[in-house]
Amino acid sequence: MTTTPILEARDLFCTFQVRQGMFQPKRPLHAVNGVSLSIEKGGVLGLVGESGCGKSTVARMLLGLQEPTSGTLAIDGQPLQEIGRKELAKRVQPIFQDPYSSLNPRKTIGSIITLPLYIHKIGHESDRRRKVEDIMDLCGLPKRAYDMYPSQLSGGQRQRVAIARALVMRPEIVICDEPTSALDVSVQAQILNLLLDLRRELGLTYVLISHNLAVVELIASKVSVMYLGRIVEEAQGQDFFRDPRHPYSQALLASVLTPEAGLGVPDAQLGSTFPNPIDPPPGCTFHPRCAHAGDACRTIRPSQIRDSRGLVECHLFDDAVAV
Amino acid sequence: MTPTIKVENLRVSIPLAAGVLHAVRGISFEVAKGETLCLVGESGCGKSLTSLALMDLLPSRAKREADRIELDGADLLKLGERDMAKVRGSTMAMIFQEPMTSLNPAYTIGNQLEEGIRLHKGVSASEARERAVYLLEKVGITGASSRLGQYPHQLSGGLRQRVMIAMALMCGPDLLICDEPTTALDVTIQAQILHLLKDLQREFDMAVILITHDLGIVARVADRVAVMYAGEIIESGDVDEIFSRPTHPYTQGLMNCIPVPGKTAYGERLGTIPGIVPSMIGEMTGCAFANRCAYAEDICLKTLTTRELVPNHAVRCVRAEEVAALNAGLDTATASAGSPA
Ligand SMILES: Nc1ncnc2c1ncn2[C@@H]1O[C@H](COP(=O)(O)OP(=O)(O)OP(=O)(O)O)[C@@H](O)[C@H]1O
Ligand SMILES: Nc1ncnc2c1ncn2[C@@H]1O[C@H](COP(=O)(O)OP(=O)(O)OP(=O)(O)O)[C@@H](O)[C@H]1O
Ligand code: SF4
Ligand code: SF4
Ligand SMILES: [Mg+2]
Ligand SMILES: [Mg+2]
């Protein structure tokens, strides 16, 4: 049985025109270079990859905050353009990295969380108060916080406020871009527990972007790995962490520092030749850093191989190409 | 052998409108040649102020007191500002968390690398340049001589952090302090930088103090660990000992609240540390963790002692032995009961 995915992106491209030097002409930077994604209702898609590979740009497109250069996006089968901005905001909400800068310091917590309801003209005055208190309760915020200001709360409480503000609209999909990376580990644990509980209780669907792969392993049902604007591997979460297939995925997981004494720091053998997104290498864009790179890799762009395990974009898995 | 750095009863206080903030409250430690001490703890526990106190670079309002701060056997507390500046540039060096704040955007990489060594060691321009190229190559920057003319903003985050490391090593320091050297970087670059630091430490036989809140980094890099809470070192010891027998209730709490690949099951709830850190304004008696500790008893609010459970494993907790015994009991209980269903 196939169900319509709650969120589906097909062939997304996003190109920025950037200048490398003050007097140089603008050149195209393909931040997102043909990305397709789909998530089932209640699923958690973990989006991982090197700094600058285009994760946040994908997130902004999913939120309708960044117009794709081309490609289509649909929620429950309905194209994004047909949905309209306000309706979209009701259904898809973001949680960003920094709980400090994303809250207005001059507004009380109550009014910060109520604001989306005002904007979308949802409920009456008394109704709204109840809705807000309910969501605060769900997010583990004490009632007294209603009249407090952001500066009076701890980092973890502020991130809870940001989550409550996102959830008060009762969205179906929440896009979390590094939701815990600015937080201490003890606060991170509270927020991850909260995200897990809310998913269970409200049937939420998450897109989770994080550099912390242990966090992704804990909550993602499916993982997509990006490299230079493309998805190079996609698999069920547990399969992925047990047996990553793409050489970049393997390097990524090999670099994770688990808290086990005596193992030393791994060397993922990636070399220090960082790719320039304006001048991506020919063939497979990962080839200058790949331990398995052969002649084909330097000239032929690998195609997407889809199989029972998911997707991988590497010649090693393509019977038609000898590496 | 004299340790490279020896610190006894270091205190840092900052006068604020609401009272005096006791940010670092009597900590002691030493680090030997070739050894790495990791200072770990959550935001605001005093890690950065500790390192700034060693460098004598505290914010001007902050007051530093200590019974002893010795570098290579020499008393740093007696040094005036000019001599301290010399020490800072040559015998001890520091790598800061955010490389952009410590690199000057208006000067080339070359200028910034060469300035210190020319000033402190009086070497010639060409010698300084030679050393800069040597170190840039050491930290894995290809085409080093052509990089010297570049400006910081022309480099990626990973490259800038490498430049910072090269700069810290220019004068061949005996002590290198790294404050969250990889926090802003992704995991592959983080692993590369830490690998590099280890290699360089071996090559130059340096004592290293590494500050982080990432227990993964601590486990992989440290020889010894000092866990800080509210301005104090609450547990310290050899890295194997701390990770196999974390004893202070706060250390245990920290270890339980991180997801560990292979251990934490998919979708499992994590442990948490309820409550918040107490205000460090004014005097404090007893244990600073008492308001959050599951083992707290009346005695904890009255006295506080550091207990050495085994050589090289000290725990600042009056109930350390009981807590350790309870945990050992728990371990055997679960072991004999088999894995819980
Ligand atoms: N508005 C913009 N104008 C020009 N270039 C941009 C813009 N936004 C992003 N980019 C570039 O697009 C690429 C992808 O950026 P993006 O922020 O999506 O990366 P990311 O994967 O989220 O990285 P990180 O892990 O560091 O957050 C980068 O090279 C970035 O410099
Ligand atoms: N210039 C200052 N003025 C007032 N208070 C300060 C100042 N610098 C630090 N503090 C306070 O001193 C305490 C210790 O700060 P410190 O920067 O050493 O923490 P840290 O352990 O490095 O934390 P983080 O992990 O967030 O970097 C904190 O409570 C902090 O708010
Ligand atoms: S296509 Fe070639 S270079 Fe690219 S990841 Fe696969 S083996 Fe490596
Ligand atoms: S001294 Fe008491 S309150 Fe403090 S950590 Fe030990 S048992 Fe807990
Ligand atoms: Mg991003
Ligand atoms: Mg700090």
Short mmCIF file of C-alpha atoms in Angstrom, two decimals, chain A residues 5-296:
data_model
loop_
_atom_site.label_atom_id
_atom_site.label_comp_id
_atom_site.label_asym_id
_atom_site.label_seq_id
_atom_site.Cartn_x
_atom_site.Cartn_y
_atom_site.Cartn_z
CA PRO A 5 3.61 11.44 1.74
CA ILE A 6 2.70 14.38 3.96
CA LEU A 7 5.63 16.32 2.55
CA GLU A 8 7.14 15.80 -0.83
CA ALA A 9 9.81 17.73 -2.72
CA ARG A 10 10.74 16.92 -6.30
CA ASP A 11 13.86 18.10 -8.08
CA LEU A 12 14.42 21.20 -6.01
CA PHE A 13 17.05 23.61 -7.24
CA CYS A 14 18.13 26.81 -5.56
CA THR A 15 20.76 28.95 -7.19
CA PHE A 16 22.24 32.11 -5.68
CA GLN A 17 24.17 34.69 -7.69
CA VAL A 18 27.28 35.49 -5.67
CA ARG A 19 30.40 37.61 -6.08
CA GLN A 20 33.71 36.11 -4.97
CA GLY A 21 35.60 39.38 -4.91
CA MET A 22 34.61 43.00 -4.82
CA PHE A 23 35.21 43.65 -8.50
CA GLN A 24 34.36 40.28 -9.89
CA PRO A 25 31.18 39.52 -11.79
CA LYS A 26 28.45 37.50 -10.11
CA ARG A 27 28.51 33.77 -10.61
CA PRO A 28 25.90 31.12 -9.90
CA LEU A 29 26.19 29.04 -6.72
CA HIS A 30 24.00 25.95 -6.84
CA ALA A 31 23.24 25.70 -3.13
CA VAL A 32 20.59 23.05 -3.74
CA ASN A 33 21.17 21.08 -6.87
CA GLY A 34 18.32 18.66 -7.59
CA VAL A 35 16.97 17.45 -4.25
CA SER A 36 13.95 15.19 -3.88
CA LEU A 37 12.51 14.27 -0.48
CA SER A 38 9.44 12.62 0.87
CA ILE A 39 8.23 12.04 4.41
CA GLU A 40 5.38 9.91 5.68
CA LYS A 41 3.05 11.34 8.30
CA GLY A 42 4.55 10.90 11.75
CA GLY A 43 8.03 10.28 10.36
CA VAL A 44 11.24 12.09 11.29
CA LEU A 45 13.56 12.90 8.43
CA GLY A 46 17.13 13.58 9.55
CA LEU A 47 18.99 15.84 7.13
CA VAL A 48 22.76 15.74 7.65
CA GLY A 49 25.90 16.82 5.84
CA GLU A 50 28.88 19.12 5.89
CA SER A 51 28.60 22.78 6.78
CA GLY A 52 27.43 24.69 3.72
CA CYS A 53 26.03 21.70 1.82
CA GLY A 54 22.59 23.30 1.55
CA LYS A 55 20.56 21.90 4.47
CA SER A 56 19.21 25.21 5.72
CA THR A 57 18.39 26.29 2.19
CA VAL A 58 16.26 23.16 1.78
CA ALA A 59 14.60 23.95 5.13
CA ARG A 60 13.80 27.50 4.04
CA MET A 61 12.23 26.23 0.82
CA LEU A 62 10.08 23.74 2.76
CA LEU A 63 8.89 26.63 4.93
CA GLY A 64 8.07 28.79 1.92
CA LEU A 65 10.72 31.31 3.02
CA GLN A 66 12.90 30.75 -0.02
CA GLU A 67 11.57 30.47 -3.54
CA PRO A 68 13.06 27.44 -5.32
CA THR A 69 14.75 28.25 -8.63
CA SER A 70 12.89 25.23 -9.95
CA GLY A 71 11.21 22.09 -8.67
CA THR A 72 7.96 21.31 -6.91
CA LEU A 73 6.85 21.01 -3.30
CA ALA A 74 3.64 19.47 -2.06
CA ILE A 75 1.94 18.94 1.29
CA ASP A 76 -0.49 16.04 1.40
CA GLY A 77 -0.37 16.01 -2.38
CA GLN A 78 -1.31 19.69 -2.67
CA PRO A 79 1.26 21.92 -4.41
CA LEU A 80 2.75 24.62 -2.18
CA GLN A 81 1.80 27.47 -4.54
CA GLU A 82 -1.86 26.55 -4.17
CA ILE A 83 -1.71 26.57 -0.41
CA GLY A 84 -0.95 30.23 0.20
CA ARG A 85 1.36 31.76 2.78
CA LYS A 86 -0.96 31.88 5.76
CA GLU A 87 -2.32 28.41 5.32
CA LEU A 88 1.22 27.13 4.90
CA ALA A 89 2.31 28.76 8.16
CA LYS A 90 -0.53 26.91 9.91
CA ARG A 91 0.68 23.59 8.61
CA VAL A 92 4.47 23.93 8.60
CA GLN A 93 6.37 25.67 11.42
CA PRO A 94 10.08 26.15 12.11
CA ILE A 95 12.19 25.73 15.24
CA PHE A 96 15.56 27.39 14.77
CA GLN A 97 18.90 27.08 16.46
CA ASP A 98 19.12 30.12 18.63
CA PRO A 99 16.46 30.53 21.33
CA TYR A 100 18.05 33.81 22.40
CA SER A 101 17.79 35.87 19.27
CA SER A 102 14.51 34.48 17.99
CA LEU A 103 12.39 35.76 20.91
CA ASN A 104 11.42 39.42 21.25
CA PRO A 105 13.00 40.54 24.56
CA ARG A 106 10.33 43.20 25.20
CA LYS A 107 7.32 40.85 24.96
CA THR A 108 6.05 38.53 27.67
CA ILE A 109 6.15 34.80 27.06
CA GLY A 110 2.35 34.76 26.91
CA SER A 111 2.19 37.37 24.17
CA ILE A 112 5.05 35.75 22.23
CA ILE A 113 3.19 32.44 22.09
CA THR A 114 -0.19 34.13 21.45
CA LEU A 115 1.08 36.24 18.55
CA PRO A 116 0.65 33.59 15.82
CA LEU A 117 -2.98 33.12 16.93
CA TYR A 118 -3.61 36.87 16.57
CA ILE A 119 -1.98 37.00 13.18
CA HIS A 120 -4.04 34.11 11.93
CA LYS A 121 -7.19 35.29 13.72
CA ILE A 122 -7.65 31.98 15.46
CA GLY A 123 -10.07 31.79 18.42
CA HIS A 124 -11.42 34.49 20.75
CA GLU A 125 -9.54 36.29 23.49
CA SER A 126 -10.40 33.83 26.30
CA ASP A 127 -10.04 30.88 24.00
CA ARG A 128 -6.54 31.97 23.05
CA ARG A 129 -5.38 32.22 26.62
CA ARG A 130 -6.51 28.66 27.21
CA LYS A 131 -4.88 27.42 24.01
CA VAL A 132 -1.61 29.09 24.98
CA GLU A 133 -1.68 27.71 28.50
CA ASP A 134 -2.37 24.24 27.16
CA ILE A 135 0.57 24.35 24.81
CA MET A 136 2.84 25.81 27.51
CA ASP A 137 1.86 22.95 29.75
CA LEU A 138 2.54 20.43 26.99
CA CYS A 139 5.98 21.97 26.47
CA GLY A 140 6.79 21.83 30.17
CA LEU A 141 6.59 25.57 30.86
CA PRO A 142 5.17 26.62 34.24
CA LYS A 143 2.01 28.78 34.25
CA ARG A 144 3.84 31.66 35.91
CA ALA A 145 6.07 31.96 32.85
CA TYR A 146 3.06 33.48 31.02
CA ASP A 147 3.85 36.95 32.39
CA MET A 148 7.63 36.63 32.38
CA TYR A 149 10.12 37.98 29.84
CA PRO A 150 12.65 35.91 27.83
CA SER A 151 15.56 37.28 29.89
CA GLN A 152 14.02 35.74 33.01
CA LEU A 153 14.10 32.22 31.59
CA SER A 154 16.90 29.67 31.28
CA GLY A 155 18.20 28.60 27.87
CA GLY A 156 16.15 25.41 27.94
CA GLN A 157 12.99 27.28 28.88
CA ARG A 158 13.55 29.75 26.06
CA GLN A 159 13.85 26.92 23.56
CA ARG A 160 10.62 25.52 25.03
CA VAL A 161 8.98 28.88 24.36
CA ALA A 162 10.18 28.75 20.76
CA ILE A 163 8.73 25.25 20.46
CA ALA A 164 5.44 26.29 22.10
CA ARG A 165 5.19 29.21 19.68
CA ALA A 166 5.70 26.85 16.76
CA LEU A 167 3.15 24.35 18.07
CA VAL A 168 0.38 26.71 19.14
CA MET A 169 -0.75 26.72 15.51
CA ARG A 170 -1.06 22.96 15.70
CA PRO A 171 1.11 22.44 12.62
CA GLU A 172 1.42 19.03 11.02
CA ILE A 173 5.07 19.44 10.13
CA VAL A 174 7.85 20.99 12.17
CA ILE A 175 11.16 21.90 10.57
CA CYS A 176 13.91 21.86 13.21
CA ASP A 177 17.19 23.43 12.08
CA GLU A 178 19.83 22.61 14.74
CA PRO A 179 17.21 22.80 17.53
CA THR A 180 19.63 21.92 20.33
CA SER A 181 23.09 22.91 19.17
CA ALA A 182 23.12 26.15 21.18
CA LEU A 183 22.08 24.34 24.33
CA ASP A 184 23.90 22.53 27.12
CA VAL A 185 23.68 18.76 27.06
CA SER A 186 21.31 18.58 30.05
CA VAL A 187 18.99 21.08 28.37
CA GLN A 188 19.37 19.29 25.06
CA ALA A 189 18.13 16.11 26.75
CA GLN A 190 14.97 17.87 27.97
CA ILE A 191 14.25 19.27 24.52
CA LEU A 192 14.84 15.95 22.75
CA ASN A 193 12.53 14.20 25.23
CA LEU A 194 9.94 16.88 24.56
CA LEU A 195 10.23 16.48 20.78
CA LEU A 196 9.85 12.69 21.17
CA ASP A 197 6.78 13.08 23.42
CA LEU A 198 5.12 15.63 21.17
CA ARG A 199 5.63 13.45 18.14
CA ARG A 200 3.88 10.61 19.93
CA GLU A 201 1.06 12.71 21.37
CA LEU A 202 0.32 14.97 18.44
CA GLY A 203 1.41 12.75 15.57
CA LEU A 204 3.83 15.43 14.36
CA THR A 205 6.14 15.00 11.40
CA TYR A 206 9.65 16.44 11.76
CA VAL A 207 12.46 17.42 9.49
CA LEU A 208 15.52 17.49 11.73
CA ILE A 209 18.75 19.16 10.65
CA SER A 210 21.71 18.54 12.93
CA HIS A 211 25.47 18.15 13.00
CA ASN A 212 25.05 15.94 16.06
CA LEU A 213 24.68 12.50 14.55
CA ALA A 214 23.88 10.84 17.89
CA VAL A 215 20.83 13.09 18.11
CA VAL A 216 19.81 12.17 14.56
CA GLU A 217 20.29 8.49 15.33
CA LEU A 218 18.07 8.84 18.39
CA ILE A 219 15.07 10.37 16.67
CA ALA A 220 15.24 10.10 12.88
CA SER A 221 13.20 7.37 11.19
CA LYS A 222 14.84 8.18 7.87
CA VAL A 223 18.14 9.88 7.03
CA SER A 224 19.18 11.92 4.00
CA VAL A 225 22.83 12.80 3.58
CA MET A 226 23.67 15.91 1.56
CA TYR A 227 26.93 16.76 -0.10
CA LEU A 228 27.38 19.95 -2.16
CA GLY A 229 23.69 20.50 -2.79
CA ARG A 230 22.72 16.92 -3.58
CA ILE A 231 21.37 14.00 -1.61
CA VAL A 232 24.02 11.31 -1.92
CA GLU A 233 22.40 8.72 0.32
CA GLU A 234 19.00 8.07 1.78
CA ALA A 235 18.02 5.16 4.03
CA GLN A 236 15.95 4.12 7.03
CA GLY A 237 17.58 5.58 10.13
CA GLN A 238 18.59 2.35 11.78
CA ASP A 239 19.91 0.82 8.53
CA PHE A 240 21.89 3.94 7.84
CA PHE A 241 23.64 4.03 11.19
CA ARG A 242 24.37 0.32 11.10
CA ASP A 243 25.70 0.26 7.57
CA PRO A 244 26.23 3.55 5.73
CA ARG A 245 26.91 3.00 2.02
CA HIS A 246 28.16 6.21 0.40
CA PRO A 247 31.86 6.91 1.07
CA TYR A 248 30.97 10.37 2.39
CA SER A 249 28.38 8.90 4.78
CA GLN A 250 31.02 6.47 5.99
CA ALA A 251 33.49 9.28 6.62
CA LEU A 252 30.80 11.22 8.45
CA LEU A 253 29.95 8.38 10.80
CA ALA A 254 33.60 7.50 11.28
CA SER A 255 34.18 11.04 12.56
CA VAL A 256 31.60 10.83 15.35
CA LEU A 257 33.27 10.97 18.74
CA THR A 258 31.36 8.65 21.03
CA PRO A 259 32.06 9.11 24.75
CA GLU A 260 34.30 6.07 25.03
CA ALA A 261 37.67 6.63 26.62
CA GLY A 262 40.80 5.27 25.03
CA LEU A 263 39.66 5.07 21.43
CA GLY A 264 41.45 8.22 20.31
CA VAL A 265 40.40 10.55 17.53
CA PRO A 266 39.54 8.80 14.27
CA ASP A 267 41.03 10.01 11.01
CA ALA A 268 38.36 9.84 8.34
CA GLN A 269 40.99 10.32 5.60
CA LEU A 270 39.04 13.08 3.89
CA GLY A 271 42.06 15.27 3.18
CA SER A 272 41.91 19.03 3.47
CA THR A 273 40.83 19.94 -0.04
CA PHE A 274 37.51 21.57 0.68
CA PRO A 275 35.28 21.91 -2.36
CA ASN A 276 34.32 25.35 -3.62
CA PRO A 277 30.55 25.35 -4.23
CA ILE A 278 30.98 27.89 -7.03
CA ASP A 279 33.45 25.66 -8.82
CA PRO A 280 32.38 22.14 -7.95
CA PRO A 281 34.70 19.35 -9.10
CA PRO A 282 33.68 17.55 -12.31
CA GLY A 283 32.33 14.00 -12.28
CA CYS A 284 31.43 12.98 -8.75
CA THR A 285 31.77 16.19 -6.70
CA PHE A 286 33.15 14.14 -3.81
CA HIS A 287 36.00 12.59 -5.82
CA PRO A 288 38.89 14.82 -4.61
CA ARG A 289 38.27 13.56 -1.07
CA CYS A 290 37.12 10.01 -1.75
CA ALA A 291 39.39 7.08 -0.93
CA HIS A 292 37.62 4.94 -3.56
CA ALA A 293 37.76 7.42 -6.42
CA GLY A 294 38.69 5.93 -9.78
CA ASP A 295 38.92 7.33 -13.32
CA ALA A 296 35.18 7.23 -13.92
#
